[in-house]
Amino acid sequence: MNATIDLIPALPEVIMAVVAMGLLMLGVFAKSDTTKPATIIVILTLVACVLVTWGLGGEKLSTFGGMFVLDGFAVFAKVMILVASAFTAAMSMNYLEKEKLGRFEYPVLIMFATLGMMMMVSANDFLSLYLGLELQSLSLYVLAAYHRDSARATEAGIKYFVLGALASGLLLYGVSLVYGFAGTTSFDGIAKLFGGEHAVHPHLGFIVGLVFILAGLSFKISAVPFHMWTPDVYEGAPTPVTSFFAVAPKIAALMLFTRVMVGPFGEMADQWRQVVAFIAIMSMFVGSFAAIVQTNIKRLMAYSSIGHVGFILVGIAAGTADGVQGVLIYLAIYLFMNIGAFAVILCMRQKGRLVEGIEDLAGLSKTHPLMATVMAILMFSMAGIPPLAGFWGKFYVFKAAVDQGLFALAVIGILTSVVSAYYYLRIIKIMYFDEVVETFDRLHGGAMTLVMGVSTAVVLLFTLVPGPLLVSAKAAAAVLFAQ
């Protein structure tokens, strides 16, 4: 009886693990291709897990000896991760069929990667954190090289694997130093050690360990100077995999980054704030300026994501409940902006062949006016132009930084945001003012239309109905500061 009750906080993860292993058996023993039915089962399971996670939300629950925790913050993160994974799995079906890449492992790998992400955001100990992180990473390494007949995809997989292993080593070294000087790997134990009445002063070796942990986590969110893998992997991996990389793992890693910095190391904000602020500034600069010269839209989206990570880190650097609320709002909006943009990129086909050049969008407004409208709205939102949702994402993180006296960080954020507007507006200019060179194929696939429609609706309607997201983000952020 106790074991059953103990597993309730991890019920969504248990469901996903059982379904994923069942699909592995189905794929092994089935005589025919099971890619499509397996993908549909994965999408339905992800949707079911959203409902289960939502149902478990509210009070704080923990299991596995306090190493796994379910609270409002974890619920908010998991819902975003599950929605992102379901959208990307749905967008992949048409692509796998057209490119003749259908293999049952694809949806199963998405499922295992998502399971790892959900474990990460519920981690309350460095050991459970590492377990979730590696389950996610191992699945993503394989997905990056999924198109095994493509030299570019193989190169992307190898680069990601080698650099990912290095980042895991940095993270583990940092954890070992923290354990050596704190005597515990538990988030609650570390928070108690350096907070409260009997707080001790952190040893220099502990600070060094914290810096190594920051470095390892910065790789996972592709923040500068640990971003070097991102453009190559985004370009080389199959496009649905790139859309997955850009959204779900990014959200999971940033939520994990937030929990680690604000939870166990919350009392040491003065020690880590300058490091996070430096990483944020560098990410905003590189994301804004390096994207200007890109000609491949997937590479441009890679640098765009690096820039967005910089803006999000501004909210984390504030180290307050308002800052974390800003991060959550930004991530929710980022999810829909990116998933919608990648739905358009997946529709960029000429004579059955997927094209990736920014110039290939020339004259899209004349040949596919609805697709061009969707892309234009999403690009305006990414640029942070009011009254679209992207503006409010930046507004809340910059406001949190200003409230904490981080004026230079906020000003640099606004200036780099103006620079990044150039390459977003350039895409709109190409779609609406350049002459058509070669038209795209007619759009087929309900999943793409649905994703584009939902993304556009969220971006347009957020300003009119901001309440639900603002209230849920505020409640989720408050959880981290309730201890």
GROMACS .gro file of C-alpha atoms in nm, residues 61-483:
model
  423
   61LEU     CA    1   0.446   1.601  -0.277
   62SER     CA    2   0.776   1.414  -0.258
   63THR     CA    3   0.889   1.055  -0.304
   64PHE     CA    4   1.202   0.840  -0.337
   65GLY     CA    5   1.337   0.968  -0.007
   66GLY     CA    6   1.282   1.334  -0.095
   67MET     CA    7   1.488   1.308  -0.417
   68PHE     CA    8   1.182   1.361  -0.638
   69VAL     CA    9   0.940   1.645  -0.569
   70LEU     CA   10   0.614   1.751  -0.731
   71ASP     CA   11   0.512   2.112  -0.665
   72GLY     CA   12   0.351   2.399  -0.852
   73PHE     CA   13   0.678   2.487  -1.024
   74ALA     CA   14   0.731   2.128  -1.148
   75VAL     CA   15   0.368   2.105  -1.269
   76PHE     CA   16   0.404   2.428  -1.470
   77ALA     CA   17   0.729   2.301  -1.625
   78LYS     CA   18   0.594   1.953  -1.702
   79VAL     CA   19   0.282   2.083  -1.875
   80MET     CA   20   0.498   2.299  -2.105
   81ILE     CA   21   0.738   2.008  -2.176
   82LEU     CA   22   0.455   1.764  -2.252
   83VAL     CA   23   0.274   2.012  -2.480
   84ALA     CA   24   0.600   2.086  -2.669
   85SER     CA   25   0.678   1.714  -2.710
   86ALA     CA   26   0.323   1.634  -2.828
   87PHE     CA   27   0.334   1.914  -3.087
   88THR     CA   28   0.675   1.808  -3.222
   89ALA     CA   29   0.572   1.440  -3.239
   90ALA     CA   30   0.260   1.541  -3.438
   91MET     CA   31   0.466   1.762  -3.673
   92SER     CA   32   0.711   1.476  -3.736
   93MET     CA   33   0.463   1.228  -3.884
   94ASN     CA   34   0.427   1.389  -4.226
   95TYR     CA   35   0.804   1.451  -4.251
   96LEU     CA   36   0.902   1.091  -4.166
   97GLU     CA   37   0.655   0.961  -4.425
   98LYS     CA   38   0.776   1.193  -4.705
   99GLU     CA   39   1.147   1.142  -4.632
  100LYS     CA   40   1.099   0.764  -4.592
  101LEU     CA   41   1.261   0.778  -4.248
  102GLY     CA   42   0.981   0.599  -4.065
  103ARG     CA   43   1.122   0.379  -3.787
  104PHE     CA   44   0.943   0.299  -3.462
  105GLU     CA   45   1.242   0.414  -3.255
  106TYR     CA   46   1.172   0.781  -3.334
  107PRO     CA   47   0.857   0.831  -3.122
  108VAL     CA   48   1.001   0.604  -2.850
  109LEU     CA   49   1.315   0.822  -2.829
  110ILE     CA   50   1.096   1.134  -2.800
  111MET     CA   51   0.910   0.961  -2.517
  112PHE     CA   52   1.229   0.866  -2.329
  113ALA     CA   53   1.376   1.216  -2.379
  114THR     CA   54   1.054   1.369  -2.241
  115LEU     CA   55   1.063   1.128  -1.945
  116GLY     CA   56   1.418   1.246  -1.867
  117MET     CA   57   1.308   1.611  -1.885
  118MET     CA   58   1.019   1.551  -1.645
  119MET     CA   59   1.255   1.381  -1.400
  120MET     CA   60   1.493   1.679  -1.428
  121VAL     CA   61   1.237   1.943  -1.333
  122SER     CA   62   1.119   1.735  -1.035
  123ALA     CA   63   1.473   1.663  -0.911
  124ASN     CA   64   1.534   1.762  -0.550
  125ASP     CA   65   1.882   1.610  -0.531
  126PHE     CA   66   2.185   1.625  -0.758
  127LEU     CA   67   2.174   1.246  -0.806
  128SER     CA   68   1.815   1.243  -0.937
  129LEU     CA   69   1.898   1.556  -1.140
  130TYR     CA   70   2.184   1.374  -1.313
  131LEU     CA   71   1.972   1.064  -1.380
  132GLY     CA   72   1.706   1.270  -1.556
  133LEU     CA   73   1.962   1.480  -1.742
  134GLU     CA   74   2.143   1.176  -1.882
  135LEU     CA   75   1.821   0.995  -1.982
  136GLN     CA   76   1.726   1.306  -2.179
  137SER     CA   77   2.075   1.355  -2.325
  138LEU     CA   78   2.126   0.996  -2.441
  139SER     CA   79   1.792   1.005  -2.626
  140LEU     CA   80   1.878   1.341  -2.786
  141TYR     CA   81   2.223   1.221  -2.904
  142VAL     CA   82   2.053   0.942  -3.101
  143LEU     CA   83   1.779   1.173  -3.234
  144ALA     CA   84   2.040   1.424  -3.362
  145ALA     CA   85   2.197   1.148  -3.575
  146TYR     CA   86   1.860   0.985  -3.657
  147HIS     CA   87   1.900   1.029  -4.035
  148ARG     CA   88   2.187   0.779  -4.045
  149ASP     CA   89   2.242   0.804  -4.422
  150SER     CA   90   2.311   1.177  -4.396
  151ALA     CA   91   2.669   1.288  -4.328
  152ARG     CA   92   2.541   1.617  -4.180
  153ALA     CA   93   2.313   1.439  -3.932
  154THR     CA   94   2.590   1.200  -3.828
  155GLU     CA   95   2.827   1.493  -3.777
  156ALA     CA   96   2.559   1.672  -3.570
  157GLY     CA   97   2.511   1.365  -3.352
  158ILE     CA   98   2.885   1.319  -3.291
  159LYS     CA   99   2.940   1.689  -3.208
  160TYR     CA  100   2.649   1.690  -2.970
  161PHE     CA  101   2.762   1.366  -2.804
  162VAL     CA  102   3.126   1.470  -2.755
  163LEU     CA  103   3.045   1.817  -2.621
  164GLY     CA  104   2.755   1.680  -2.415
  165ALA     CA  105   2.987   1.429  -2.249
  166LEU     CA  106   3.228   1.714  -2.165
  167ALA     CA  107   2.943   1.917  -2.012
  168SER     CA  108   2.829   1.617  -1.807
  169GLY     CA  109   3.185   1.580  -1.678
  170LEU     CA  110   3.193   1.948  -1.574
  171LEU     CA  111   2.858   1.912  -1.399
  172LEU     CA  112   2.960   1.595  -1.214
  173TYR     CA  113   3.289   1.752  -1.104
  174GLY     CA  114   3.096   2.050  -0.969
  175VAL     CA  115   2.852   1.821  -0.786
  176SER     CA  116   3.142   1.624  -0.631
  177LEU     CA  117   3.298   1.949  -0.500
  178VAL     CA  118   2.963   2.065  -0.361
  179TYR     CA  119   2.916   1.726  -0.192
  180GLY     CA  120   3.269   1.734  -0.055
  181PHE     CA  121   3.225   2.074   0.111
  182ALA     CA  122   2.853   2.054   0.200
  183GLY     CA  123   2.833   1.685   0.295
  184THR     CA  124   2.504   1.639   0.105
  185THR     CA  125   2.367   1.635  -0.249
  186SER     CA  126   2.012   1.717  -0.138
  187PHE     CA  127   1.875   2.055  -0.247
  188ASP     CA  128   1.693   2.097   0.085
  189GLY     CA  129   2.010   2.002   0.279
  190ILE     CA  130   2.225   2.256   0.093
  191ALA     CA  131   1.959   2.529   0.132
  192LYS     CA  132   1.944   2.467   0.511
  193LEU     CA  133   2.324   2.468   0.539
  194PHE     CA  134   2.363   2.817   0.388
  195GLY     CA  135   2.032   2.971   0.499
  196GLY     CA  136   1.847   3.025   0.826
  197GLU     CA  137   1.975   3.103   1.175
  198HIS     CA  138   2.271   2.864   1.177
  199ALA     CA  139   2.395   2.943   0.825
  200VAL     CA  140   2.760   2.872   0.752
  201HIS     CA  141   2.983   3.074   0.520
  202PRO     CA  142   3.042   2.888   0.190
  203HIS     CA  143   3.397   2.760   0.141
  204LEU     CA  144   3.591   2.872  -0.169
  205GLY     CA  145   3.591   2.509  -0.292
  206PHE     CA  146   3.211   2.509  -0.270
  207ILE     CA  147   3.196   2.827  -0.483
  208VAL     CA  148   3.424   2.660  -0.741
  209GLY     CA  149   3.187   2.360  -0.745
  210LEU     CA  150   2.893   2.595  -0.802
  211VAL     CA  151   3.074   2.753  -1.100
  212PHE     CA  152   3.132   2.407  -1.254
  213ILE     CA  153   2.763   2.323  -1.207
  214LEU     CA  154   2.675   2.653  -1.376
  215ALA     CA  155   2.905   2.563  -1.668
  216GLY     CA  156   2.750   2.217  -1.710
  217LEU     CA  157   2.394   2.351  -1.702
  218SER     CA  158   2.485   2.640  -1.936
  219PHE     CA  159   2.581   2.386  -2.202
  220LYS     CA  160   2.237   2.225  -2.175
  221ILE     CA  161   2.062   2.559  -2.233
  222SER     CA  162   2.316   2.650  -2.510
  223ALA     CA  163   2.424   2.973  -2.338
  224VAL     CA  164   2.744   3.148  -2.450
  225PRO     CA  165   3.031   3.046  -2.420
  226PHE     CA  166   2.893   2.687  -2.418
  227HIS     CA  167   2.685   2.737  -2.733
  228MET     CA  168   2.927   2.613  -3.000
  229TRP     CA  169   2.731   2.292  -3.070
  230THR     CA  170   2.397   2.463  -3.128
  231PRO     CA  171   2.415   2.600  -3.488
  232ASP     CA  172   2.578   2.283  -3.628
  233VAL     CA  173   2.339   2.046  -3.451
  234TYR     CA  174   2.032   2.254  -3.546
  235GLU     CA  175   2.142   2.260  -3.911
  236GLY     CA  176   2.253   1.897  -3.935
  237ALA     CA  177   1.973   1.723  -3.747
  238PRO     CA  178   1.645   1.639  -3.928
  239THR     CA  179   1.413   1.941  -3.912
  240PRO     CA  180   1.150   1.786  -3.676
  241VAL     CA  181   1.436   1.691  -3.440
  242THR     CA  182   1.564   2.050  -3.458
  243SER     CA  183   1.216   2.178  -3.366
  244PHE     CA  184   1.217   1.937  -3.070
  245PHE     CA  185   1.567   2.053  -2.961
  246ALA     CA  186   1.462   2.418  -2.984
  247VAL     CA  187   1.165   2.383  -2.752
  248ALA     CA  188   1.118   2.094  -2.506
  249PRO     CA  189   1.482   2.028  -2.391
  250LYS     CA  190   1.547   2.404  -2.381
  251ILE     CA  191   1.244   2.463  -2.155
  252ALA     CA  192   1.338   2.167  -1.930
  253ALA     CA  193   1.701   2.279  -1.894
  254LEU     CA  194   1.604   2.640  -1.817
  255MET     CA  195   1.349   2.528  -1.557
  256LEU     CA  196   1.615   2.304  -1.402
  257PHE     CA  197   1.866   2.593  -1.409
  258THR     CA  198   1.610   2.813  -1.230
  259ARG     CA  199   1.532   2.551  -0.963
  260VAL     CA  200   1.900   2.483  -0.891
  261MET     CA  201   1.999   2.850  -0.866
  262VAL     CA  202   1.700   2.967  -0.664
  263GLY     CA  203   1.654   2.649  -0.453
  264PRO     CA  204   1.973   2.512  -0.296
  265PHE     CA  205   2.183   2.817  -0.388
  266GLY     CA  206   1.915   3.083  -0.330
  267GLU     CA  207   2.096   3.230  -0.028
  268MET     CA  208   2.414   3.266  -0.237
  269ALA     CA  209   2.261   3.484  -0.509
  270ASP     CA  210   2.539   3.743  -0.469
  271GLN     CA  211   2.799   3.475  -0.554
  272TRP     CA  212   2.633   3.344  -0.871
  273ARG     CA  213   2.447   3.652  -0.997
  274GLN     CA  214   2.755   3.804  -1.164
  275VAL     CA  215   2.829   3.476  -1.348
  276VAL     CA  216   2.468   3.443  -1.470
  277ALA     CA  217   2.463   3.811  -1.572
  278PHE     CA  218   2.786   3.765  -1.773
  279ILE     CA  219   2.646   3.455  -1.949
  280ALA     CA  220   2.322   3.645  -2.020
  281ILE     CA  221   2.506   3.943  -2.175
  282MET     CA  222   2.729   3.720  -2.390
  283SER     CA  223   2.430   3.512  -2.506
  284MET     CA  224   2.232   3.822  -2.600
  285PHE     CA  225   2.527   3.965  -2.796
  286VAL     CA  226   2.616   3.645  -2.982
  287GLY     CA  227   2.251   3.556  -3.046
  288SER     CA  228   2.179   3.900  -3.189
  289PHE     CA  229   2.489   3.972  -3.398
  290ALA     CA  230   2.584   3.623  -3.524
  291ALA     CA  231   2.234   3.562  -3.664
  292ILE     CA  232   2.257   3.864  -3.896
  293VAL     CA  233   2.491   3.689  -4.144
  294GLN     CA  234   2.307   3.354  -4.155
  295THR     CA  235   2.157   3.229  -4.481
  296ASN     CA  236   2.020   2.897  -4.350
  297ILE     CA  237   1.695   2.941  -4.156
  298LYS     CA  238   1.774   2.656  -3.912
  299ARG     CA  239   2.109   2.818  -3.820
  300LEU     CA  240   1.930   3.150  -3.780
  301MET     CA  241   1.680   2.984  -3.542
  302ALA     CA  242   1.977   2.839  -3.349
  303TYR     CA  243   2.128   3.183  -3.290
  304SER     CA  244   1.780   3.319  -3.220
  305SER     CA  245   1.738   3.058  -2.944
  306ILE     CA  246   2.078   3.155  -2.797
  307GLY     CA  247   1.958   3.517  -2.785
  308HIS     CA  248   1.631   3.417  -2.618
  309VAL     CA  249   1.826   3.218  -2.356
  310GLY     CA  250   2.018   3.539  -2.280
  311PHE     CA  251   1.694   3.731  -2.225
  312ILE     CA  252   1.556   3.454  -2.000
  313LEU     CA  253   1.878   3.450  -1.793
  314VAL     CA  254   1.817   3.819  -1.716
  315GLY     CA  255   1.511   3.708  -1.515
  316ILE     CA  256   1.713   3.436  -1.336
  317ALA     CA  257   1.992   3.686  -1.256
  318ALA     CA  258   1.735   3.900  -1.071
  319GLY     CA  259   1.701   3.607  -0.827
  320THR     CA  260   1.353   3.715  -0.710
  321ALA     CA  261   0.999   3.573  -0.730
  322ASP     CA  262   0.917   3.838  -0.994
  323GLY     CA  263   1.224   3.733  -1.193
  324VAL     CA  264   1.121   3.365  -1.188
  325GLN     CA  265   0.765   3.462  -1.282
  326GLY     CA  266   0.908   3.653  -1.580
  327VAL     CA  267   1.112   3.345  -1.679
  328LEU     CA  268   0.801   3.123  -1.670
  329ILE     CA  269   0.594   3.368  -1.876
  330TYR     CA  270   0.877   3.404  -2.129
  331LEU     CA  271   0.919   3.026  -2.163
  332ALA     CA  272   0.545   2.968  -2.217
  333ILE     CA  273   0.539   3.231  -2.493
  334TYR     CA  274   0.872   3.105  -2.637
  335LEU     CA  275   0.720   2.757  -2.668
  336PHE     CA  276   0.443   2.870  -2.902
  337MET     CA  277   0.655   3.119  -3.101
  338ASN     CA  278   0.918   2.855  -3.180
  339ILE     CA  279   0.689   2.561  -3.244
  340GLY     CA  280   0.486   2.777  -3.486
  341ALA     CA  281   0.799   2.898  -3.669
  342PHE     CA  282   0.927   2.542  -3.709
  343ALA     CA  283   0.587   2.431  -3.843
  344VAL     CA  284   0.635   2.689  -4.121
  345ILE     CA  285   0.996   2.573  -4.180
  346LEU     CA  286   0.873   2.211  -4.212
  347CYS     CA  287   0.633   2.328  -4.486
  348MET     CA  288   0.920   2.476  -4.692
  349ARG     CA  289   0.917   2.217  -4.973
  350GLN     CA  290   0.992   2.265  -5.342
  351LYS     CA  291   0.912   1.969  -5.573
  352GLY     CA  292   0.897   1.737  -5.272
  353ARG     CA  293   1.239   1.847  -5.143
  354LEU     CA  294   1.281   2.026  -4.810
  355VAL     CA  295   1.463   2.360  -4.849
  356GLU     CA  296   1.630   2.560  -4.571
  357GLY     CA  297   1.755   2.884  -4.729
  358ILE     CA  298   1.611   3.212  -4.599
  359GLU     CA  299   1.598   3.333  -4.963
  360ASP     CA  300   1.365   3.040  -5.044
  361LEU     CA  301   1.091   3.232  -4.858
  362ALA     CA  302   1.094   3.500  -5.133
  363GLY     CA  303   0.744   3.604  -5.234
  364LEU     CA  304   0.573   3.366  -4.991
  365SER     CA  305   0.296   3.622  -4.934
  366LYS     CA  306   0.191   3.586  -5.300
  367THR     CA  307   0.197   3.206  -5.319
  368HIS     CA  308   0.098   3.105  -4.963
  369PRO     CA  309  -0.054   3.419  -4.800
  370LEU     CA  310  -0.177   3.241  -4.484
  371MET     CA  311   0.162   3.079  -4.415
  372ALA     CA  312   0.334   3.415  -4.471
  373THR     CA  313   0.091   3.585  -4.228
  374VAL     CA  314   0.161   3.323  -3.959
  375MET     CA  315   0.538   3.358  -4.005
  376ALA     CA  316   0.518   3.739  -4.001
  377ILE     CA  317   0.317   3.742  -3.675
  378LEU     CA  318   0.563   3.498  -3.511
  379MET     CA  319   0.868   3.696  -3.630
  380PHE     CA  320   0.720   4.025  -3.501
  381SER     CA  321   0.654   3.852  -3.168
  382MET     CA  322   1.010   3.712  -3.148
  383ALA     CA  323   1.142   4.061  -3.217
  384GLY     CA  324   0.944   4.179  -2.914
  385ILE     CA  325   0.716   4.421  -3.096
  386PRO     CA  326   0.403   4.519  -2.897
  387PRO     CA  327   0.123   4.426  -2.856
  388LEU     CA  328   0.225   4.069  -2.943
  389ALA     CA  329   0.309   3.813  -2.672
  390GLY     CA  330   0.687   3.825  -2.729
  391PHE     CA  331   0.695   4.186  -2.608
  392TRP     CA  332   0.544   4.090  -2.272
  393GLY     CA  333   0.793   3.805  -2.224
  394LYS     CA  334   1.081   4.054  -2.247
  395PHE     CA  335   0.895   4.318  -2.047
  396TYR     CA  336   0.857   4.094  -1.739
  397VAL     CA  337   1.220   3.976  -1.728
  398PHE     CA  338   1.360   4.327  -1.784
  399LYS     CA  339   1.123   4.471  -1.520
  400ALA     CA  340   1.248   4.214  -1.266
  401ALA     CA  341   1.610   4.310  -1.343
  402VAL     CA  342   1.536   4.684  -1.306
  403ASP     CA  343   1.358   4.622  -0.972
  404GLN     CA  344   1.678   4.456  -0.845
  405GLY     CA  345   1.896   4.743  -0.963
  406LEU     CA  346   2.045   4.553  -1.259
  407PHE     CA  347   2.001   4.852  -1.490
  408ALA     CA  348   2.301   4.776  -1.715
  409LEU     CA  349   2.172   4.422  -1.778
  410ALA     CA  350   1.826   4.550  -1.873
  411VAL     CA  351   1.968   4.822  -2.102
  412ILE     CA  352   2.197   4.573  -2.281
  413GLY     CA  353   1.894   4.342  -2.319
  414ILE     CA  354   1.687   4.616  -2.482
  415LEU     CA  355   1.972   4.719  -2.717
  416THR     CA  356   2.044   4.361  -2.830
  417SER     CA  357   1.670   4.309  -2.875
  418VAL     CA  358   1.670   4.602  -3.121
  419VAL     CA  359   1.962   4.441  -3.310
  420SER     CA  360   1.786   4.103  -3.325
  421ALA     CA  361   1.477   4.274  -3.470
  422TYR     CA  362   1.681   4.327  -3.789
  423TYR     CA  363   1.700   3.962  -3.889
  424TYR     CA  364   1.339   3.887  -3.790
  425LEU     CA  365   1.217   4.183  -3.998
  426ARG     CA  366   1.446   4.073  -4.283
  427ILE     CA  367   1.250   3.748  -4.310
  428ILE     CA  368   0.925   3.948  -4.332
  429LYS     CA  369   1.079   4.173  -4.598
  430ILE     CA  370   1.184   3.868  -4.806
  431MET     CA  371   0.835   3.713  -4.778
  432TYR     CA  372   0.644   4.030  -4.869
  433PHE     CA  373   0.869   4.239  -5.094
  434ASP     CA  374   1.097   3.999  -5.285
  435GLU     CA  375   0.994   3.837  -5.610
  436VAL     CA  376   0.898   3.468  -5.620
  437VAL     CA  377   1.184   3.249  -5.747
  438GLU     CA  378   1.026   2.908  -5.699
  439THR     CA  379   0.695   2.840  -5.527
  440PHE     CA  380   0.651   2.598  -5.236
  441ASP     CA  381   0.451   2.280  -5.275
  442ARG     CA  382   0.086   2.284  -5.172
  443LEU     CA  383   0.046   2.245  -4.796
  444HIS     CA  384  -0.071   1.903  -4.680
  445GLY     CA  385  -0.107   1.782  -4.323
  446GLY     CA  386  -0.358   1.881  -4.058
  447ALA     CA  387  -0.098   1.873  -3.781
  448MET     CA  388   0.100   2.162  -3.935
  449THR     CA  389  -0.213   2.372  -3.984
  450LEU     CA  390  -0.323   2.303  -3.626
  451VAL     CA  391   0.018   2.395  -3.478
  452MET     CA  392   0.040   2.714  -3.685
  453GLY     CA  393  -0.317   2.811  -3.588
  454VAL     CA  394  -0.270   2.748  -3.215
  455SER     CA  395   0.069   2.928  -3.207
  456THR     CA  396  -0.067   3.234  -3.387
  457ALA     CA  397  -0.375   3.247  -3.164
  458VAL     CA  398  -0.164   3.235  -2.844
  459VAL     CA  399   0.073   3.508  -2.969
  460LEU     CA  400  -0.216   3.735  -3.072
  461LEU     CA  401  -0.454   3.674  -2.782
  462PHE     CA  402  -0.210   3.682  -2.488
  463THR     CA  403  -0.230   4.063  -2.463
  464LEU     CA  404  -0.611   4.046  -2.447
  465VAL     CA  405  -0.631   3.752  -2.201
  466PRO     CA  406  -0.304   3.749  -1.999
  467GLY     CA  407  -0.467   3.651  -1.669
  468PRO     CA  408  -0.445   3.268  -1.669
  469LEU     CA  409  -0.073   3.260  -1.758
  470LEU     CA  410   0.024   3.546  -1.524
  471VAL     CA  411  -0.161   3.394  -1.226
  472SER     CA  412  -0.029   3.038  -1.281
  473ALA     CA  413   0.328   3.165  -1.339
  474LYS     CA  414   0.312   3.375  -1.020
  475ALA     CA  415   0.188   3.077  -0.816
  476ALA     CA  416   0.457   2.847  -0.964
  477ALA     CA  417   0.735   3.101  -0.895
  478ALA     CA  418   0.616   3.154  -0.536
  479VAL     CA  419   0.674   2.783  -0.464
  480LEU     CA  420   1.053   2.825  -0.493
  481PHE     CA  421   1.052   3.107  -0.239
  482ALA     CA  422   0.813   2.946   0.009
  483GLN     CA  423   1.083   2.747   0.197
   0.00000   0.00000   0.00000
